[in-house]
Amino acid sequence: MLDLSFPWPIGLIPIAMTIWASYGLCRAVVTRDGVTWASVVSVLGLVAFMAALTAQVVKPVINQALSLMIAQFLGTVACFLLVKLLWSVQKTKPEPDPSFRRPDVKVVRGMGICLSFLIVIDGLFFLFPDAGKCEHFKGYMADKCAGQELFIGIHDLPVETYFGVVLGVPALAGLILGIWALFRTAGLPNADELADP
């Protein structure tokens, strides 16, 4: 039987955000709006909750940092699949630009920013695995920490996975899209070159 006493492993705020994300995703499918900023954020919130719920149910025995990286990778794949689903139900699809050009240095710089952000986030979760746990607090700080656990969740793998996926998946997706753009446009003229002399 489920133990529904507070605090929950996944708190009320992530659950409320997931309900909003489910509504936003369903609305994008029903209205056939397709890929918008709201639907992409909804996909991210839904995938983060699914990853946290999986971490709670499965309780992996591997290192927390490794399970977080696996969750980020699988979350990125799930986000791409759900965005592809949203793209397929979109009413009006934008016309593709027929003149492809190789991206300029801004794409490479953006990929570097995404990679460094991903390394910093995963590194912080690796270096401080017990950060935020309430065991070592006493008095007022213990009560304050317990209050945070009531709304956010118990400071353990599910909440770590939730916030790791919310922060890490956009960076990993940006890195993958940048690599894809570089491979797709290999051999084409640069974006800063003039098209017509």
mmCIF file with all atom_site columns, C-alpha atoms in Angstrom:
data_model
loop_
_atom_site.group_PDB
_atom_site.id
_atom_site.type_symbol
_atom_site.label_atom_id
_atom_site.label_alt_id
_atom_site.label_comp_id
_atom_site.label_asym_id
_atom_site.label_entity_id
_atom_site.label_seq_id
_atom_site.pdbx_PDB_ins_code
_atom_site.Cartn_x
_atom_site.Cartn_y
_atom_site.Cartn_z
_atom_site.occupancy
_atom_site.B_iso_or_equiv
_atom_site.pdbx_formal_charge
_atom_site.auth_seq_id
_atom_site.auth_comp_id
_atom_site.auth_asym_id
_atom_site.auth_atom_id
_atom_site.pdbx_PDB_model_num
ATOM 1   C CA . MET A 1 1   ? 0.000  0.000  0.000   1.00 0.00 ? 1   MET A CA 1
ATOM 2   C CA . LEU A 1 2   ? 1.171  3.520  -0.768  1.00 0.00 ? 2   LEU A CA 1
ATOM 3   C CA . ASP A 1 3   ? 2.276  5.737  2.082   1.00 0.00 ? 3   ASP A CA 1
ATOM 4   C CA . LEU A 1 4   ? 0.637  9.111  1.422   1.00 0.00 ? 4   LEU A CA 1
ATOM 5   C CA . SER A 1 5   ? 1.942  10.864 4.526   1.00 0.00 ? 5   SER A CA 1
ATOM 6   C CA . PHE A 1 6   ? 3.908  14.056 4.035   1.00 0.00 ? 6   PHE A CA 1
ATOM 7   C CA . PRO A 1 7   ? 6.550  14.873 2.904   1.00 0.00 ? 7   PRO A CA 1
ATOM 8   C CA . TRP A 1 8   ? 6.266  13.138 -0.446  1.00 0.00 ? 8   TRP A CA 1
ATOM 9   C CA . PRO A 1 9   ? 9.342  12.105 -2.443  1.00 0.00 ? 9   PRO A CA 1
ATOM 10  C CA . ILE A 1 10  ? 8.125  14.383 -5.222  1.00 0.00 ? 10  ILE A CA 1
ATOM 11  C CA . GLY A 1 11  ? 6.579  17.475 -3.663  1.00 0.00 ? 11  GLY A CA 1
ATOM 12  C CA . LEU A 1 12  ? 3.468  19.476 -4.347  1.00 0.00 ? 12  LEU A CA 1
ATOM 13  C CA . ILE A 1 13  ? 5.151  22.149 -6.476  1.00 0.00 ? 13  ILE A CA 1
ATOM 14  C CA . PRO A 1 14  ? 6.615  19.676 -9.031  1.00 0.00 ? 14  PRO A CA 1
ATOM 15  C CA . ILE A 1 15  ? 3.265  17.852 -9.108  1.00 0.00 ? 15  ILE A CA 1
ATOM 16  C CA . ALA A 1 16  ? 1.396  21.124 -9.735  1.00 0.00 ? 16  ALA A CA 1
ATOM 17  C CA . MET A 1 17  ? 3.894  22.046 -12.462 1.00 0.00 ? 17  MET A CA 1
ATOM 18  C CA . THR A 1 18  ? 3.362  18.627 -14.041 1.00 0.00 ? 18  THR A CA 1
ATOM 19  C CA . ILE A 1 19  ? -0.413 19.066 -14.038 1.00 0.00 ? 19  ILE A CA 1
ATOM 20  C CA . TRP A 1 20  ? 0.062  22.404 -15.793 1.00 0.00 ? 20  TRP A CA 1
ATOM 21  C CA . ALA A 1 21  ? 2.475  20.798 -18.261 1.00 0.00 ? 21  ALA A CA 1
ATOM 22  C CA . SER A 1 22  ? -0.011 18.019 -19.037 1.00 0.00 ? 22  SER A CA 1
ATOM 23  C CA . TYR A 1 23  ? -2.727 20.594 -19.645 1.00 0.00 ? 23  TYR A CA 1
ATOM 24  C CA . GLY A 1 24  ? -0.444 22.631 -21.921 1.00 0.00 ? 24  GLY A CA 1
ATOM 25  C CA . LEU A 1 25  ? 0.567  19.574 -23.922 1.00 0.00 ? 25  LEU A CA 1
ATOM 26  C CA . CYS A 1 26  ? -3.017 18.362 -24.307 1.00 0.00 ? 26  CYS A CA 1
ATOM 27  C CA . ARG A 1 27  ? -4.129 21.841 -25.307 1.00 0.00 ? 27  ARG A CA 1
ATOM 28  C CA . ALA A 1 28  ? -1.406 22.039 -27.961 1.00 0.00 ? 28  ALA A CA 1
ATOM 29  C CA . VAL A 1 29  ? -2.522 18.689 -29.402 1.00 0.00 ? 29  VAL A CA 1
ATOM 30  C CA . VAL A 1 30  ? -6.276 19.387 -29.294 1.00 0.00 ? 30  VAL A CA 1
ATOM 31  C CA . THR A 1 31  ? -6.055 22.897 -30.724 1.00 0.00 ? 31  THR A CA 1
ATOM 32  C CA . ARG A 1 32  ? -3.402 21.718 -33.183 1.00 0.00 ? 32  ARG A CA 1
ATOM 33  C CA . ASP A 1 33  ? -1.146 24.626 -32.285 1.00 0.00 ? 33  ASP A CA 1
ATOM 34  C CA . GLY A 1 34  ? 1.829  22.311 -32.523 1.00 0.00 ? 34  GLY A CA 1
ATOM 35  C CA . VAL A 1 35  ? 5.277  23.477 -31.524 1.00 0.00 ? 35  VAL A CA 1
ATOM 36  C CA . THR A 1 36  ? 5.130  26.703 -29.523 1.00 0.00 ? 36  THR A CA 1
ATOM 37  C CA . TRP A 1 37  ? 7.189  27.880 -26.565 1.00 0.00 ? 37  TRP A CA 1
ATOM 38  C CA . ALA A 1 38  ? 4.427  26.885 -24.185 1.00 0.00 ? 38  ALA A CA 1
ATOM 39  C CA . SER A 1 39  ? 4.175  23.386 -25.634 1.00 0.00 ? 39  SER A CA 1
ATOM 40  C CA . VAL A 1 40  ? 7.954  22.886 -25.524 1.00 0.00 ? 40  VAL A CA 1
ATOM 41  C CA . VAL A 1 41  ? 8.051  23.952 -21.853 1.00 0.00 ? 41  VAL A CA 1
ATOM 42  C CA . SER A 1 42  ? 5.102  21.623 -21.201 1.00 0.00 ? 42  SER A CA 1
ATOM 43  C CA . VAL A 1 43  ? 6.991  18.740 -22.808 1.00 0.00 ? 43  VAL A CA 1
ATOM 44  C CA . LEU A 1 44  ? 10.018 19.499 -20.627 1.00 0.00 ? 44  LEU A CA 1
ATOM 45  C CA . GLY A 1 45  ? 7.938  19.586 -17.438 1.00 0.00 ? 45  GLY A CA 1
ATOM 46  C CA . LEU A 1 46  ? 6.159  16.346 -18.283 1.00 0.00 ? 46  LEU A CA 1
ATOM 47  C CA . VAL A 1 47  ? 9.397  14.539 -19.144 1.00 0.00 ? 47  VAL A CA 1
ATOM 48  C CA . ALA A 1 48  ? 11.041 15.774 -15.925 1.00 0.00 ? 48  ALA A CA 1
ATOM 49  C CA . PHE A 1 49  ? 8.180  14.408 -13.834 1.00 0.00 ? 49  PHE A CA 1
ATOM 50  C CA . MET A 1 50  ? 8.255  11.078 -15.679 1.00 0.00 ? 50  MET A CA 1
ATOM 51  C CA . ALA A 1 51  ? 11.994 10.815 -15.004 1.00 0.00 ? 51  ALA A CA 1
ATOM 52  C CA . ALA A 1 52  ? 11.542 11.662 -11.310 1.00 0.00 ? 52  ALA A CA 1
ATOM 53  C CA . LEU A 1 53  ? 8.675  9.201  -10.957 1.00 0.00 ? 53  LEU A CA 1
ATOM 54  C CA . THR A 1 54  ? 10.764 6.511  -12.634 1.00 0.00 ? 54  THR A CA 1
ATOM 55  C CA . ALA A 1 55  ? 13.637 7.240  -10.253 1.00 0.00 ? 55  ALA A CA 1
ATOM 56  C CA . GLN A 1 56  ? 11.230 6.914  -7.321  1.00 0.00 ? 56  GLN A CA 1
ATOM 57  C CA . VAL A 1 57  ? 9.678  3.639  -8.494  1.00 0.00 ? 57  VAL A CA 1
ATOM 58  C CA . VAL A 1 58  ? 12.803 1.916  -9.836  1.00 0.00 ? 58  VAL A CA 1
ATOM 59  C CA . LYS A 1 59  ? 15.237 3.201  -7.177  1.00 0.00 ? 59  LYS A CA 1
ATOM 60  C CA . PRO A 1 60  ? 18.406 2.583  -9.213  1.00 0.00 ? 60  PRO A CA 1
ATOM 61  C CA . VAL A 1 61  ? 21.362 1.116  -7.352  1.00 0.00 ? 61  VAL A CA 1
ATOM 62  C CA . ILE A 1 62  ? 23.931 2.920  -9.491  1.00 0.00 ? 62  ILE A CA 1
ATOM 63  C CA . ASN A 1 63  ? 25.610 6.199  -8.615  1.00 0.00 ? 63  ASN A CA 1
ATOM 64  C CA . GLN A 1 64  ? 23.247 9.199  -8.407  1.00 0.00 ? 64  GLN A CA 1
ATOM 65  C CA . ALA A 1 65  ? 25.285 11.247 -10.862 1.00 0.00 ? 65  ALA A CA 1
ATOM 66  C CA . LEU A 1 66  ? 25.257 8.419  -13.421 1.00 0.00 ? 66  LEU A CA 1
ATOM 67  C CA . SER A 1 67  ? 21.524 7.889  -13.021 1.00 0.00 ? 67  SER A CA 1
ATOM 68  C CA . LEU A 1 68  ? 21.035 11.658 -13.473 1.00 0.00 ? 68  LEU A CA 1
ATOM 69  C CA . MET A 1 69  ? 23.043 11.639 -16.714 1.00 0.00 ? 69  MET A CA 1
ATOM 70  C CA . ILE A 1 70  ? 21.067 8.656  -18.009 1.00 0.00 ? 70  ILE A CA 1
ATOM 71  C CA . ALA A 1 71  ? 17.824 10.447 -17.094 1.00 0.00 ? 71  ALA A CA 1
ATOM 72  C CA . GLN A 1 72  ? 18.996 13.578 -18.928 1.00 0.00 ? 72  GLN A CA 1
ATOM 73  C CA . PHE A 1 73  ? 19.856 11.620 -22.060 1.00 0.00 ? 73  PHE A CA 1
ATOM 74  C CA . LEU A 1 74  ? 16.602 9.633  -22.061 1.00 0.00 ? 74  LEU A CA 1
ATOM 75  C CA . GLY A 1 75  ? 14.679 12.813 -21.229 1.00 0.00 ? 75  GLY A CA 1
ATOM 76  C CA . THR A 1 76  ? 16.218 14.535 -24.243 1.00 0.00 ? 76  THR A CA 1
ATOM 77  C CA . VAL A 1 77  ? 15.185 11.631 -26.483 1.00 0.00 ? 77  VAL A CA 1
ATOM 78  C CA . ALA A 1 78  ? 11.656 11.745 -25.043 1.00 0.00 ? 78  ALA A CA 1
ATOM 79  C CA . CYS A 1 79  ? 11.492 15.521 -25.587 1.00 0.00 ? 79  CYS A CA 1
ATOM 80  C CA . PHE A 1 80  ? 12.524 15.141 -29.223 1.00 0.00 ? 80  PHE A CA 1
ATOM 81  C CA . LEU A 1 81  ? 9.876  12.442 -29.733 1.00 0.00 ? 81  LEU A CA 1
ATOM 82  C CA . LEU A 1 82  ? 7.110  14.496 -28.101 1.00 0.00 ? 82  LEU A CA 1
ATOM 83  C CA . VAL A 1 83  ? 8.082  17.611 -30.093 1.00 0.00 ? 83  VAL A CA 1
ATOM 84  C CA . LYS A 1 84  ? 7.998  15.486 -33.256 1.00 0.00 ? 84  LYS A CA 1
ATOM 85  C CA . LEU A 1 85  ? 4.468  14.404 -32.228 1.00 0.00 ? 85  LEU A CA 1
ATOM 86  C CA . LEU A 1 86  ? 3.487  18.049 -31.759 1.00 0.00 ? 86  LEU A CA 1
ATOM 87  C CA . TRP A 1 87  ? 5.011  18.906 -35.138 1.00 0.00 ? 87  TRP A CA 1
ATOM 88  C CA . SER A 1 88  ? 2.966  16.176 -36.822 1.00 0.00 ? 88  SER A CA 1
ATOM 89  C CA . VAL A 1 89  ? -0.376 17.523 -35.518 1.00 0.00 ? 89  VAL A CA 1
ATOM 90  C CA . GLN A 1 90  ? 0.417  21.189 -36.247 1.00 0.00 ? 90  GLN A CA 1
ATOM 91  C CA . LYS A 1 91  ? -2.147 22.888 -38.513 1.00 0.00 ? 91  LYS A CA 1
ATOM 92  C CA . THR A 1 92  ? 0.129  25.195 -40.449 1.00 0.00 ? 92  THR A CA 1
ATOM 93  C CA . LYS A 1 93  ? 3.731  24.249 -40.830 1.00 0.00 ? 93  LYS A CA 1
ATOM 94  C CA . PRO A 1 94  ? 6.239  26.979 -41.662 1.00 0.00 ? 94  PRO A CA 1
ATOM 95  C CA . GLU A 1 95  ? 7.838  26.757 -45.067 1.00 0.00 ? 95  GLU A CA 1
ATOM 96  C CA . PRO A 1 96  ? 11.428 25.536 -44.929 1.00 0.00 ? 96  PRO A CA 1
ATOM 97  C CA . ASP A 1 97  ? 14.110 27.933 -46.074 1.00 0.00 ? 97  ASP A CA 1
ATOM 98  C CA . PRO A 1 98  ? 15.448 26.558 -49.374 1.00 0.00 ? 98  PRO A CA 1
ATOM 99  C CA . SER A 1 99  ? 18.837 28.256 -49.068 1.00 0.00 ? 99  SER A CA 1
ATOM 100 C CA . PHE A 1 100 ? 20.819 26.388 -46.446 1.00 0.00 ? 100 PHE A CA 1
ATOM 101 C CA . ARG A 1 101 ? 24.045 27.906 -45.213 1.00 0.00 ? 101 ARG A CA 1
ATOM 102 C CA . ARG A 1 102 ? 26.582 26.668 -42.744 1.00 0.00 ? 102 ARG A CA 1
ATOM 103 C CA . PRO A 1 103 ? 25.999 28.263 -39.329 1.00 0.00 ? 103 PRO A CA 1
ATOM 104 C CA . ASP A 1 104 ? 28.358 30.957 -38.201 1.00 0.00 ? 104 ASP A CA 1
ATOM 105 C CA . VAL A 1 105 ? 30.454 31.098 -35.048 1.00 0.00 ? 105 VAL A CA 1
ATOM 106 C CA . LYS A 1 106 ? 27.387 31.911 -32.906 1.00 0.00 ? 106 LYS A CA 1
ATOM 107 C CA . VAL A 1 107 ? 26.194 28.295 -33.182 1.00 0.00 ? 107 VAL A CA 1
ATOM 108 C CA . VAL A 1 108 ? 29.562 26.961 -32.047 1.00 0.00 ? 108 VAL A CA 1
ATOM 109 C CA . ARG A 1 109 ? 29.603 29.469 -29.187 1.00 0.00 ? 109 ARG A CA 1
ATOM 110 C CA . GLY A 1 110 ? 26.076 28.423 -28.197 1.00 0.00 ? 110 GLY A CA 1
ATOM 111 C CA . MET A 1 111 ? 27.120 24.772 -28.255 1.00 0.00 ? 111 MET A CA 1
ATOM 112 C CA . GLY A 1 112 ? 30.040 25.607 -25.978 1.00 0.00 ? 112 GLY A CA 1
ATOM 113 C CA . ILE A 1 113 ? 27.711 27.417 -23.574 1.00 0.00 ? 113 ILE A CA 1
ATOM 114 C CA . CYS A 1 114 ? 25.299 24.452 -23.541 1.00 0.00 ? 114 CYS A CA 1
ATOM 115 C CA . LEU A 1 115 ? 28.130 21.980 -22.936 1.00 0.00 ? 115 LEU A CA 1
ATOM 116 C CA . SER A 1 116 ? 29.676 24.042 -20.153 1.00 0.00 ? 116 SER A CA 1
ATOM 117 C CA . PHE A 1 117 ? 26.279 24.546 -18.468 1.00 0.00 ? 117 PHE A CA 1
ATOM 118 C CA . LEU A 1 118 ? 25.626 20.803 -18.635 1.00 0.00 ? 118 LEU A CA 1
ATOM 119 C CA . ILE A 1 119 ? 29.056 20.031 -17.154 1.00 0.00 ? 119 ILE A CA 1
ATOM 120 C CA . VAL A 1 120 ? 28.527 22.561 -14.333 1.00 0.00 ? 120 VAL A CA 1
ATOM 121 C CA . ILE A 1 121 ? 25.045 21.247 -13.454 1.00 0.00 ? 121 ILE A CA 1
ATOM 122 C CA . ASP A 1 122 ? 26.098 17.592 -13.493 1.00 0.00 ? 122 ASP A CA 1
ATOM 123 C CA . GLY A 1 123 ? 29.329 18.458 -11.696 1.00 0.00 ? 123 GLY A CA 1
ATOM 124 C CA . LEU A 1 124 ? 27.452 20.208 -8.897  1.00 0.00 ? 124 LEU A CA 1
ATOM 125 C CA . PHE A 1 125 ? 25.142 17.223 -8.479  1.00 0.00 ? 125 PHE A CA 1
ATOM 126 C CA . PHE A 1 126 ? 28.207 14.939 -8.452  1.00 0.00 ? 126 PHE A CA 1
ATOM 127 C CA . LEU A 1 127 ? 30.278 17.025 -6.013  1.00 0.00 ? 127 LEU A CA 1
ATOM 128 C CA . PHE A 1 128 ? 27.446 17.743 -3.583  1.00 0.00 ? 128 PHE A CA 1
ATOM 129 C CA . PRO A 1 129 ? 25.191 14.659 -3.524  1.00 0.00 ? 129 PRO A CA 1
ATOM 130 C CA . ASP A 1 130 ? 23.943 15.379 0.020   1.00 0.00 ? 130 ASP A CA 1
ATOM 131 C CA . ALA A 1 131 ? 23.295 19.091 -0.486  1.00 0.00 ? 131 ALA A CA 1
ATOM 132 C CA . GLY A 1 132 ? 19.951 20.186 0.841   1.00 0.00 ? 132 GLY A CA 1
ATOM 133 C CA . LYS A 1 133 ? 19.300 17.161 3.027   1.00 0.00 ? 133 LYS A CA 1
ATOM 134 C CA . CYS A 1 134 ? 17.774 18.042 6.383   1.00 0.00 ? 134 CYS A CA 1
ATOM 135 C CA . GLU A 1 135 ? 19.623 15.470 8.513   1.00 0.00 ? 135 GLU A CA 1
ATOM 136 C CA . HIS A 1 136 ? 22.432 17.750 9.669   1.00 0.00 ? 136 HIS A CA 1
ATOM 137 C CA . PHE A 1 137 ? 20.238 20.755 10.591  1.00 0.00 ? 137 PHE A CA 1
ATOM 138 C CA . LYS A 1 138 ? 18.936 21.479 14.089  1.00 0.00 ? 138 LYS A CA 1
ATOM 139 C CA . GLY A 1 139 ? 16.308 23.854 15.489  1.00 0.00 ? 139 GLY A CA 1
ATOM 140 C CA . TYR A 1 140 ? 14.923 26.551 13.205  1.00 0.00 ? 140 TYR A CA 1
ATOM 141 C CA . MET A 1 141 ? 16.888 25.414 10.139  1.00 0.00 ? 141 MET A CA 1
ATOM 142 C CA . ALA A 1 142 ? 15.571 21.864 10.525  1.00 0.00 ? 142 ALA A CA 1
ATOM 143 C CA . ASP A 1 143 ? 11.995 23.200 10.581  1.00 0.00 ? 143 ASP A CA 1
ATOM 144 C CA . LYS A 1 144 ? 12.669 25.420 7.588   1.00 0.00 ? 144 LYS A CA 1
ATOM 145 C CA . CYS A 1 145 ? 14.205 22.528 5.657   1.00 0.00 ? 145 CYS A CA 1
ATOM 146 C CA . ALA A 1 146 ? 11.245 20.299 6.538   1.00 0.00 ? 146 ALA A CA 1
ATOM 147 C CA . GLY A 1 147 ? 8.903  22.990 5.225   1.00 0.00 ? 147 GLY A CA 1
ATOM 148 C CA . GLN A 1 148 ? 10.786 23.058 1.944   1.00 0.00 ? 148 GLN A CA 1
ATOM 149 C CA . GLU A 1 149 ? 10.545 19.286 1.741   1.00 0.00 ? 149 GLU A CA 1
ATOM 150 C CA . LEU A 1 150 ? 6.794  19.544 2.175   1.00 0.00 ? 150 LEU A CA 1
ATOM 151 C CA . PHE A 1 151 ? 6.427  21.641 -0.974  1.00 0.00 ? 151 PHE A CA 1
ATOM 152 C CA . ILE A 1 152 ? 9.349  20.555 -3.154  1.00 0.00 ? 152 ILE A CA 1
ATOM 153 C CA . GLY A 1 153 ? 9.866  16.963 -2.026  1.00 0.00 ? 153 GLY A CA 1
ATOM 154 C CA . ILE A 1 154 ? 12.297 14.918 0.003   1.00 0.00 ? 154 ILE A CA 1
ATOM 155 C CA . HIS A 1 155 ? 15.857 15.848 -0.930  1.00 0.00 ? 155 HIS A CA 1
ATOM 156 C CA . ASP A 1 156 ? 16.719 12.570 -2.586  1.00 0.00 ? 156 ASP A CA 1
ATOM 157 C CA . LEU A 1 157 ? 17.112 11.074 -6.049  1.00 0.00 ? 157 LEU A CA 1
ATOM 158 C CA . PRO A 1 158 ? 13.597 11.851 -7.420  1.00 0.00 ? 158 PRO A CA 1
ATOM 159 C CA . VAL A 1 159 ? 13.830 15.589 -6.731  1.00 0.00 ? 159 VAL A CA 1
ATOM 160 C CA . GLU A 1 160 ? 17.454 15.633 -7.882  1.00 0.00 ? 160 GLU A CA 1
ATOM 161 C CA . THR A 1 161 ? 16.367 13.907 -11.084 1.00 0.00 ? 161 THR A CA 1
ATOM 162 C CA . TYR A 1 162 ? 13.472 16.330 -11.560 1.00 0.00 ? 162 TYR A CA 1
ATOM 163 C CA . PHE A 1 163 ? 15.602 19.459 -11.318 1.00 0.00 ? 163 PHE A CA 1
ATOM 164 C CA . GLY A 1 164 ? 18.532 17.828 -13.134 1.00 0.00 ? 164 GLY A CA 1
ATOM 165 C CA . VAL A 1 165 ? 16.284 17.003 -16.079 1.00 0.00 ? 165 VAL A CA 1
ATOM 166 C CA . VAL A 1 166 ? 14.596 20.428 -16.050 1.00 0.00 ? 166 VAL A CA 1
ATOM 167 C CA . LEU A 1 167 ? 17.992 22.149 -16.153 1.00 0.00 ? 167 LEU A CA 1
ATOM 168 C CA . GLY A 1 168 ? 20.011 19.618 -18.135 1.00 0.00 ? 168 GLY A CA 1
ATOM 169 C CA . VAL A 1 169 ? 17.717 18.558 -20.967 1.00 0.00 ? 169 VAL A CA 1
ATOM 170 C CA . PRO A 1 170 ? 17.530 22.001 -22.649 1.00 0.00 ? 170 PRO A CA 1
ATOM 171 C CA . ALA A 1 171 ? 21.328 22.248 -22.598 1.00 0.00 ? 171 ALA A CA 1
ATOM 172 C CA . LEU A 1 172 ? 21.739 18.731 -23.980 1.00 0.00 ? 172 LEU A CA 1
ATOM 173 C CA . ALA A 1 173 ? 19.050 19.346 -26.609 1.00 0.00 ? 173 ALA A CA 1
ATOM 174 C CA . GLY A 1 174 ? 20.761 22.582 -27.670 1.00 0.00 ? 174 GLY A CA 1
ATOM 175 C CA . LEU A 1 175 ? 24.081 20.763 -27.951 1.00 0.00 ? 175 LEU A CA 1
ATOM 176 C CA . ILE A 1 176 ? 22.546 17.966 -30.045 1.00 0.00 ? 176 ILE A CA 1
ATOM 177 C CA . LEU A 1 177 ? 20.718 20.446 -32.305 1.00 0.00 ? 177 LEU A CA 1
ATOM 178 C CA . GLY A 1 178 ? 23.938 22.412 -32.812 1.00 0.00 ? 178 GLY A CA 1
ATOM 179 C CA . ILE A 1 179 ? 25.872 19.281 -33.766 1.00 0.00 ? 179 ILE A CA 1
ATOM 180 C CA . TRP A 1 180 ? 23.034 18.259 -36.082 1.00 0.00 ? 180 TRP A CA 1
ATOM 181 C CA . ALA A 1 181 ? 23.064 21.690 -37.756 1.00 0.00 ? 181 ALA A CA 1
ATOM 182 C CA . LEU A 1 182 ? 26.835 21.485 -38.278 1.00 0.00 ? 182 LEU A CA 1
ATOM 183 C CA . PHE A 1 183 ? 26.648 18.004 -39.811 1.00 0.00 ? 183 PHE A CA 1
ATOM 184 C CA . ARG A 1 184 ? 23.598 18.849 -41.911 1.00 0.00 ? 184 ARG A CA 1
ATOM 185 C CA . THR A 1 185 ? 25.218 21.904 -43.455 1.00 0.00 ? 185 THR A CA 1
ATOM 186 C CA . ALA A 1 186 ? 28.747 20.528 -43.887 1.00 0.00 ? 186 ALA A CA 1
ATOM 187 C CA . GLY A 1 187 ? 30.263 21.659 -47.154 1.00 0.00 ? 187 GLY A CA 1
ATOM 188 C CA . LEU A 1 188 ? 27.838 24.531 -47.694 1.00 0.00 ? 188 LEU A CA 1
ATOM 189 C CA . PRO A 1 189 ? 28.952 28.169 -47.835 1.00 0.00 ? 189 PRO A CA 1
ATOM 190 C CA . ASN A 1 190 ? 29.184 30.131 -44.613 1.00 0.00 ? 190 ASN A CA 1
ATOM 191 C CA . ALA A 1 191 ? 26.208 32.145 -43.372 1.00 0.00 ? 191 ALA A CA 1
ATOM 192 C CA . ASP A 1 192 ? 28.235 35.347 -43.386 1.00 0.00 ? 192 ASP A CA 1
ATOM 193 C CA . GLU A 1 193 ? 29.202 34.992 -47.073 1.00 0.00 ? 193 GLU A CA 1
ATOM 194 C CA . LEU A 1 194 ? 27.131 36.943 -49.543 1.00 0.00 ? 194 LEU A CA 1
ATOM 195 C CA . ALA A 1 195 ? 24.600 34.911 -51.500 1.00 0.00 ? 195 ALA A CA 1
ATOM 196 C CA . ASP A 1 196 ? 24.669 37.155 -54.588 1.00 0.00 ? 196 ASP A CA 1
ATOM 197 C CA . PRO A 1 197 ? 27.780 39.016 -55.748 1.00 0.00 ? 197 PRO A CA 1
#
